[in-house]
mmCIF file of C-alpha atoms in Angstrom:
data_model
loop_
_atom_site.group_PDB
_atom_site.id
_atom_site.type_symbol
_atom_site.label_atom_id
_atom_site.label_comp_id
_atom_site.label_asym_id
_atom_site.label_seq_id
_atom_site.Cartn_x
_atom_site.Cartn_y
_atom_site.Cartn_z
ATOM 1 C CA MET A 3 14.943 -9.596 -25.843
ATOM 2 C CA PRO A 4 12.436 -10.022 -23.005
ATOM 3 C CA ASP A 5 8.963 -11.239 -23.954
ATOM 4 C CA PRO A 6 6.571 -8.307 -23.253
ATOM 5 C CA ARG A 7 3.738 -10.751 -22.479
ATOM 6 C CA TYR A 8 5.864 -12.387 -19.788
ATOM 7 C CA ALA A 9 6.705 -8.977 -18.319
ATOM 8 C CA ALA A 10 2.999 -8.007 -18.314
ATOM 9 C CA SER A 11 2.076 -11.291 -16.688
ATOM 10 C CA LYS A 12 4.600 -10.614 -13.915
ATOM 11 C CA GLU A 13 3.078 -7.156 -13.373
ATOM 12 C CA VAL A 14 -0.426 -8.624 -13.126
ATOM 13 C CA ALA A 15 0.791 -11.264 -10.673
ATOM 14 C CA LYS A 16 2.301 -8.437 -8.623
ATOM 15 C CA ALA A 17 -1.014 -6.521 -8.620
ATOM 16 C CA ASN A 18 -2.794 -9.729 -7.600
ATOM 17 C CA ARG A 19 -0.380 -10.237 -4.683
ATOM 18 C CA ALA A 20 -0.893 -6.595 -3.663
ATOM 19 C CA PHE A 21 -4.658 -7.209 -3.580
ATOM 20 C CA TYR A 22 -4.341 -10.129 -1.161
ATOM 21 C CA ARG A 23 -1.728 -8.256 0.898
ATOM 22 C CA ALA A 24 -4.065 -5.251 1.275
ATOM 23 C CA PHE A 25 -6.796 -7.711 2.310
ATOM 24 C CA GLU A 26 -4.552 -9.447 4.885
ATOM 25 C CA GLN A 27 -3.375 -6.116 6.249
ATOM 26 C CA LEU A 28 -6.986 -4.838 6.376
ATOM 27 C CA ASP A 29 -5.554 -1.719 4.736
ATOM 28 C CA ILE A 30 -8.389 0.306 3.186
ATOM 29 C CA ALA A 31 -6.054 2.924 1.659
ATOM 30 C CA ALA A 32 -4.005 0.244 -0.121
ATOM 31 C CA MET A 33 -7.192 -1.582 -1.178
ATOM 32 C CA THR A 34 -8.750 1.624 -2.534
ATOM 33 C CA ALA A 35 -5.614 2.435 -4.551
ATOM 34 C CA LEU A 36 -5.736 -0.975 -6.258
ATOM 35 C CA TRP A 37 -9.137 -0.391 -7.877
ATOM 36 C CA LEU A 38 -9.987 1.640 -10.965
ATOM 37 C CA ASP A 39 -11.035 5.126 -9.994
ATOM 38 C CA ASP A 40 -14.497 4.983 -11.569
ATOM 39 C CA ASP A 41 -17.986 3.615 -11.002
ATOM 40 C CA SER A 42 -17.635 0.673 -13.386
ATOM 41 C CA ILE A 43 -15.978 -1.428 -10.663
ATOM 42 C CA ARG A 44 -17.782 -4.553 -9.471
ATOM 43 C CA CYS A 45 -17.351 -6.960 -6.635
ATOM 44 C CA VAL A 46 -18.958 -10.211 -5.505
ATOM 45 C CA HIS A 47 -17.997 -11.503 -2.055
ATOM 46 C CA PRO A 48 -18.479 -15.254 -1.445
ATOM 47 C CA GLY A 49 -22.192 -16.072 -1.348
ATOM 48 C CA CYS A 50 -23.193 -12.410 -1.712
ATOM 49 C CA ASP A 51 -24.932 -10.351 -4.345
ATOM 50 C CA LEU A 52 -23.269 -8.061 -6.856
ATOM 51 C CA LEU A 53 -21.899 -4.684 -5.772
ATOM 52 C CA VAL A 54 -21.313 -2.004 -8.415
ATOM 53 C CA GLY A 55 -19.535 1.347 -8.138
ATOM 54 C CA ARG A 56 -16.916 2.905 -5.864
ATOM 55 C CA GLU A 57 -19.215 3.599 -2.941
ATOM 56 C CA ARG A 58 -20.693 0.106 -2.669
ATOM 57 C CA VAL A 59 -17.505 -1.812 -3.526
ATOM 58 C CA LEU A 60 -15.136 0.159 -1.293
ATOM 59 C CA GLY A 61 -17.822 0.385 1.393
ATOM 60 C CA SER A 62 -17.946 -3.424 1.440
ATOM 61 C CA TRP A 63 -14.198 -3.653 2.011
ATOM 62 C CA LEU A 64 -14.452 -1.156 4.856
ATOM 63 C CA ALA A 65 -17.247 -3.240 6.415
ATOM 64 C CA ILE A 66 -15.277 -6.489 6.008
ATOM 65 C CA PHE A 67 -12.083 -4.965 7.412
ATOM 66 C CA GLY A 68 -14.053 -3.518 10.325
ATOM 67 C CA SER A 69 -15.495 -6.894 11.315
ATOM 68 C CA THR A 70 -12.379 -9.011 10.678
ATOM 69 C CA ASP A 71 -9.756 -9.509 13.380
ATOM 70 C CA ALA A 72 -7.327 -11.355 11.107
ATOM 71 C CA ILE A 73 -7.327 -13.036 7.711
ATOM 72 C CA ARG A 74 -4.700 -15.073 5.899
ATOM 73 C CA PHE A 75 -4.767 -16.347 2.317
ATOM 74 C CA GLU A 76 -2.970 -19.261 0.776
ATOM 75 C CA LEU A 77 -3.379 -19.067 -3.008
ATOM 76 C CA ALA A 78 -3.363 -22.059 -5.349
ATOM 77 C CA ASP A 79 -3.722 -22.655 -9.086
ATOM 78 C CA LEU A 80 -3.060 -19.038 -10.050
ATOM 79 C CA SER A 81 -3.349 -18.483 -13.767
ATOM 80 C CA ILE A 82 -3.255 -15.227 -15.675
ATOM 81 C CA GLU A 83 -4.484 -14.332 -19.162
ATOM 82 C CA ILE A 84 -3.804 -11.022 -20.874
ATOM 83 C CA THR A 85 -5.529 -9.519 -23.911
ATOM 84 C CA GLY A 86 -4.435 -5.987 -24.714
ATOM 85 C CA GLU A 87 -5.047 -3.808 -21.678
ATOM 86 C CA CYS A 88 -7.156 -6.381 -19.824
ATOM 87 C CA ALA A 89 -5.919 -9.216 -17.666
ATOM 88 C CA TRP A 90 -7.747 -11.776 -15.607
ATOM 89 C CA ALA A 91 -6.324 -13.890 -12.837
ATOM 90 C CA THR A 92 -8.115 -16.883 -11.396
ATOM 91 C CA ASN A 93 -6.998 -18.603 -8.236
ATOM 92 C CA VAL A 94 -8.177 -20.733 -5.370
ATOM 93 C CA GLU A 95 -8.233 -18.857 -2.059
ATOM 94 C CA ARG A 96 -7.607 -20.961 1.043
ATOM 95 C CA ILE A 97 -8.795 -18.616 3.755
ATOM 96 C CA ARG A 98 -8.213 -18.528 7.506
ATOM 97 C CA THR A 99 -10.296 -15.856 9.155
ATOM 98 C CA THR A 100 -10.637 -14.750 12.723
ATOM 99 C CA LEU A 101 -14.028 -13.117 12.952
ATOM 100 C CA ARG A 102 -15.326 -11.850 16.277
ATOM 101 C CA GLY A 103 -12.895 -14.181 18.071
ATOM 102 C CA ALA A 104 -13.679 -17.403 16.173
ATOM 103 C CA GLU A 105 -11.419 -18.982 13.537
ATOM 104 C CA HIS A 106 -12.960 -20.096 10.242
ATOM 105 C CA VAL A 107 -11.306 -22.012 7.429
ATOM 106 C CA SER A 108 -12.864 -21.858 3.974
ATOM 107 C CA GLU A 109 -12.074 -22.120 0.303
ATOM 108 C CA ALA A 110 -13.178 -19.864 -2.520
ATOM 109 C CA ILE A 111 -12.545 -19.408 -6.228
ATOM 110 C CA ALA A 112 -11.684 -15.886 -7.315
ATOM 111 C CA THR A 113 -11.728 -14.143 -10.654
ATOM 112 C CA ASN A 114 -9.765 -10.894 -10.473
ATOM 113 C CA LEU A 115 -10.029 -8.730 -13.569
ATOM 114 C CA TYR A 116 -7.475 -5.963 -14.119
ATOM 115 C CA VAL A 117 -7.352 -3.071 -16.580
ATOM 116 C CA LEU A 118 -4.131 -1.279 -17.469
ATOM 117 C CA ARG A 119 -4.630 2.414 -16.732
ATOM 118 C CA ASP A 120 -1.813 4.985 -16.477
ATOM 119 C CA ALA A 121 0.702 2.110 -16.613
ATOM 120 C CA GLN A 122 -0.875 0.400 -13.565
ATOM 121 C CA TRP A 123 -2.915 -2.793 -13.539
ATOM 122 C CA ARG A 124 -6.009 -1.760 -11.591
ATOM 123 C CA LEU A 125 -8.854 -3.955 -10.379
ATOM 124 C CA ALA A 126 -12.053 -3.680 -12.401
ATOM 125 C CA LEU A 127 -13.812 -6.723 -10.912
ATOM 126 C CA HIS A 128 -13.371 -9.218 -8.077
ATOM 127 C CA HIS A 129 -15.716 -12.191 -8.070
ATOM 128 C CA ALA A 130 -15.230 -14.729 -5.283
ATOM 129 C CA SER A 131 -17.439 -17.754 -4.715
ATOM 130 C CA PRO A 132 -17.554 -20.513 -2.123
ATOM 131 C CA ILE A 133 -16.550 -24.050 -3.101
ATOM 132 C CA ALA A 134 -19.266 -26.409 -1.914
ATOM 133 C CA ARG A 135 -18.378 -29.294 -4.205
ATOM 134 C CA ARG A 136 -16.160 -30.478 -7.015
ATOM 135 C CA PHE A 137 -17.615 -30.670 -10.498
ATOM 136 C CA PRO A 138 -19.388 -32.932 -11.316
ATOM 137 C CA ALA A 139 -21.279 -32.829 -8.043
ATOM 138 C CA MET B 16 -22.311 8.868 -36.765
ATOM 139 C CA PRO B 17 -22.955 5.771 -34.621
ATOM 140 C CA ASP B 18 -20.917 5.443 -31.428
ATOM 141 C CA PRO B 19 -18.622 2.405 -31.928
ATOM 142 C CA ARG B 20 -18.708 1.678 -28.188
ATOM 143 C CA TYR B 21 -22.485 1.485 -28.279
ATOM 144 C CA ALA B 22 -22.314 -0.865 -31.278
ATOM 145 C CA ALA B 23 -19.761 -3.083 -29.486
ATOM 146 C CA SER B 24 -21.892 -3.123 -26.369
ATOM 147 C CA LYS B 25 -24.864 -4.308 -28.424
ATOM 148 C CA GLU B 26 -22.736 -7.093 -29.911
ATOM 149 C CA VAL B 27 -21.617 -8.210 -26.459
ATOM 150 C CA ALA B 28 -25.212 -8.166 -25.212
ATOM 151 C CA LYS B 29 -26.115 -10.333 -28.207
ATOM 152 C CA ALA B 30 -23.335 -12.826 -27.373
ATOM 153 C CA ASN B 31 -24.535 -12.857 -23.772
ATOM 154 C CA ARG B 32 -28.109 -13.633 -24.874
ATOM 155 C CA ALA B 33 -26.774 -16.382 -27.165
ATOM 156 C CA PHE B 34 -24.995 -17.925 -24.161
ATOM 157 C CA TYR B 35 -28.194 -18.142 -22.103
ATOM 158 C CA ARG B 36 -30.170 -19.312 -25.137
ATOM 159 C CA ALA B 37 -27.685 -22.171 -25.747
ATOM 160 C CA PHE B 38 -27.998 -23.025 -22.042
ATOM 161 C CA GLU B 39 -31.824 -23.010 -22.162
ATOM 162 C CA GLN B 40 -31.840 -25.074 -25.336
ATOM 163 C CA LEU B 41 -29.281 -27.501 -23.844
ATOM 164 C CA ASP B 42 -27.506 -27.126 -27.183
ATOM 165 C CA ILE B 43 -23.906 -28.296 -26.833
ATOM 166 C CA ALA B 44 -22.936 -27.341 -30.419
ATOM 167 C CA ALA B 45 -24.156 -23.762 -29.931
ATOM 168 C CA MET B 46 -22.515 -23.605 -26.487
ATOM 169 C CA THR B 47 -19.198 -24.903 -27.853
ATOM 170 C CA ALA B 48 -19.228 -22.328 -30.673
ATOM 171 C CA LEU B 49 -19.628 -19.480 -28.166
ATOM 172 C CA TRP B 50 -16.336 -20.185 -26.374
ATOM 173 C CA LEU B 51 -12.802 -19.290 -27.456
ATOM 174 C CA ASP B 52 -11.216 -22.185 -29.257
ATOM 175 C CA ASP B 53 -8.256 -22.594 -26.896
ATOM 176 C CA ASP B 54 -7.322 -24.000 -23.503
ATOM 177 C CA SER B 55 -7.299 -20.663 -21.700
ATOM 178 C CA ILE B 56 -11.073 -20.859 -21.136
ATOM 179 C CA ARG B 57 -12.323 -21.081 -17.555
ATOM 180 C CA CYS B 58 -15.631 -21.801 -15.939
ATOM 181 C CA VAL B 59 -17.025 -21.810 -12.403
ATOM 182 C CA HIS B 60 -20.523 -23.268 -11.927
ATOM 183 C CA PRO B 61 -22.420 -22.130 -8.809
ATOM 184 C CA GLY B 62 -20.766 -23.576 -5.696
ATOM 185 C CA CYS B 63 -18.237 -25.534 -7.739
ATOM 186 C CA ASP B 64 -14.494 -25.443 -8.198
ATOM 187 C CA LEU B 65 -12.652 -23.904 -11.139
ATOM 188 C CA LEU B 66 -12.573 -25.691 -14.493
ATOM 189 C CA VAL B 67 -9.843 -24.770 -16.990
ATOM 190 C CA GLY B 68 -9.455 -25.752 -20.653
ATOM 191 C CA ARG B 69 -11.726 -26.940 -23.450
ATOM 192 C CA GLU B 70 -12.067 -30.520 -22.271
ATOM 193 C CA ARG B 71 -13.084 -29.730 -18.689
ATOM 194 C CA VAL B 72 -15.205 -26.654 -19.470
ATOM 195 C CA LEU B 73 -17.113 -28.136 -22.406
ATOM 196 C CA GLY B 74 -17.305 -31.494 -20.621
ATOM 197 C CA SER B 75 -19.056 -29.740 -17.728
ATOM 198 C CA TRP B 76 -21.694 -28.276 -20.086
ATOM 199 C CA LEU B 77 -22.272 -31.693 -21.594
ATOM 200 C CA ALA B 78 -22.738 -33.169 -18.107
ATOM 201 C CA ILE B 79 -25.118 -30.361 -17.058
ATOM 202 C CA PHE B 80 -27.146 -30.618 -20.268
ATOM 203 C CA GLY B 81 -27.316 -34.406 -19.846
ATOM 204 C CA SER B 82 -28.776 -34.178 -16.346
ATOM 205 C CA THR B 83 -31.119 -31.207 -16.913
ATOM 206 C CA ASP B 84 -34.660 -31.706 -18.181
ATOM 207 C CA ALA B 85 -35.363 -27.995 -18.578
ATOM 208 C CA ILE B 86 -33.864 -24.681 -17.500
ATOM 209 C CA ARG B 87 -35.089 -21.106 -17.881
ATOM 210 C CA PHE B 88 -33.237 -17.895 -17.061
ATOM 211 C CA GLU B 89 -34.592 -14.496 -16.225
ATOM 212 C CA LEU B 90 -31.709 -11.991 -16.279
ATOM 213 C CA ALA B 91 -31.569 -8.820 -14.209
ATOM 214 C CA ASP B 92 -29.124 -5.961 -13.696
ATOM 215 C CA LEU B 93 -27.130 -6.657 -16.848
ATOM 216 C CA SER B 94 -24.186 -4.345 -17.234
ATOM 217 C CA ILE B 95 -21.417 -4.477 -19.811
ATOM 218 C CA GLU B 96 -17.941 -2.926 -19.817
ATOM 219 C CA ILE B 97 -15.613 -2.948 -22.798
ATOM 220 C CA THR B 98 -11.872 -2.258 -22.900
ATOM 221 C CA GLY B 99 -10.266 -2.853 -26.272
ATOM 222 C CA GLU B 100 -10.943 -6.447 -27.313
ATOM 223 C CA CYS B 101 -12.231 -7.554 -23.905
ATOM 224 C CA ALA B 102 -15.722 -7.177 -22.547
ATOM 225 C CA TRP B 103 -17.301 -8.311 -19.328
ATOM 226 C CA ALA B 104 -20.955 -8.662 -18.589
ATOM 227 C CA THR B 105 -22.341 -9.118 -15.104
ATOM 228 C CA ASN B 106 -25.924 -10.098 -14.428
ATOM 229 C CA VAL B 107 -28.204 -11.719 -11.928
ATOM 230 C CA GLU B 108 -29.523 -15.103 -13.103
ATOM 231 C CA ARG B 109 -32.963 -16.065 -11.827
ATOM 232 C CA ILE B 110 -33.004 -19.757 -12.602
ATOM 233 C CA ARG B 111 -35.841 -22.283 -12.878
ATOM 234 C CA THR B 112 -34.498 -25.775 -13.350
ATOM 235 C CA THR B 113 -36.207 -29.104 -13.766
ATOM 236 C CA LEU B 114 -33.664 -31.655 -12.671
ATOM 237 C CA ARG B 115 -34.606 -35.327 -12.596
ATOM 238 C CA GLY B 116 -38.284 -34.377 -12.413
ATOM 239 C CA ALA B 117 -38.081 -31.803 -9.597
ATOM 240 C CA GLU B 118 -38.325 -28.019 -10.090
ATOM 241 C CA HIS B 119 -35.749 -25.779 -8.402
ATOM 242 C CA VAL B 120 -35.682 -22.008 -8.249
ATOM 243 C CA SER B 121 -32.389 -20.281 -7.470
ATOM 244 C CA GLU B 122 -30.475 -17.069 -7.995
ATOM 245 C CA ALA B 123 -26.876 -16.613 -9.044
ATOM 246 C CA ILE B 124 -24.526 -13.802 -9.983
ATOM 247 C CA ALA B 125 -22.593 -14.296 -13.209
ATOM 248 C CA THR B 126 -19.494 -12.711 -14.643
ATOM 249 C CA ASN B 127 -19.196 -13.480 -18.358
ATOM 250 C CA LEU B 128 -15.929 -12.381 -19.922
ATOM 251 C CA TYR B 129 -15.699 -12.093 -23.701
ATOM 252 C CA VAL B 130 -12.734 -11.627 -26.043
ATOM 253 C CA LEU B 131 -13.118 -10.310 -29.587
ATOM 254 C CA ARG B 132 -11.592 -12.879 -31.926
ATOM 255 C CA ASP B 133 -12.138 -12.981 -35.699
ATOM 256 C CA ALA B 134 -14.829 -10.300 -35.298
ATOM 257 C CA GLN B 135 -16.791 -12.454 -32.828
ATOM 258 C CA TRP B 136 -17.172 -11.890 -29.087
ATOM 259 C CA ARG B 137 -16.251 -15.297 -27.673
ATOM 260 C CA LEU B 138 -16.496 -16.466 -24.072
ATOM 261 C CA ALA B 139 -13.194 -16.636 -22.209
ATOM 262 C CA LEU B 140 -14.648 -17.085 -18.721
ATOM 263 C CA HIS B 141 -17.982 -17.761 -17.031
ATOM 264 C CA HIS B 142 -18.079 -17.431 -13.260
ATOM 265 C CA ALA B 143 -21.414 -18.022 -11.576
ATOM 266 C CA SER B 144 -21.996 -18.034 -7.843
ATOM 267 C CA PRO B 145 -24.979 -18.658 -5.586
ATOM 268 C CA ILE B 146 -26.559 -15.741 -3.712
ATOM 269 C CA ALA B 147 -26.947 -16.766 -0.096
ATOM 270 C CA ARG B 148 -27.292 -13.259 1.315
ATOM 271 C CA ARG B 149 -27.187 -9.573 0.532
ATOM 272 C CA PHE B 150 -24.098 -7.614 1.486
ATOM 273 C CA PRO B 151 -23.618 -6.741 4.304
ATOM 274 C CA ALA B 152 -24.764 -10.068 5.698
#
């Protein structure tokens, strides 16, 4: 008998991969489809302030995709927790970006929070933050 | 008939206030009691890497409390979402710290994720990140 928690965890991991794939492919339709279809959604890009609601969150992805030539993620330390119809993934993002012709390498920590709606794990919140130092500083 | 979602939201707001109060009071016992009692807990301090598990997360609070003379938070833009037994609060933290005699003022965005366990909303994740710029940059 398969463990339903294991199956759910695999589904969340799949949604999390789809998020980074949409980001790498700069695919606004795929990115839009990954988020909950309501104004509760929230997003924090590294070093930025909080964005709330469909217009601001999806608008930020459109702006990022429009100014990014290429981006590649290597993910580390992925871990997933599930409680009922909520799941949160945390992972390290090792990021290679080509932005207006120049390559940048950076690292961020991401919290990606998913809610199960209509049998799909949809993004409710993405919070990414730059890593300036290990703790303790 | 009271709306149970409104009541839950008030309870989460109360837990969120208790978190910042424990932080301001540098009270490690109160802080410890606010977190889930298992190794799934995760914490990201502003600009820092990801900490997972009781020992690392609570150890980080002990280290912060030990090196902080005084800290005061002014919270803005609090919003709370609840799905089943999970709740997430986001807020802006306006922070005044006295650290080894010097006062610092900073701003961070926090995601505080709570899980309802034994009728208490307990912290599962705290992710705070510095605000370097508004979006779009």
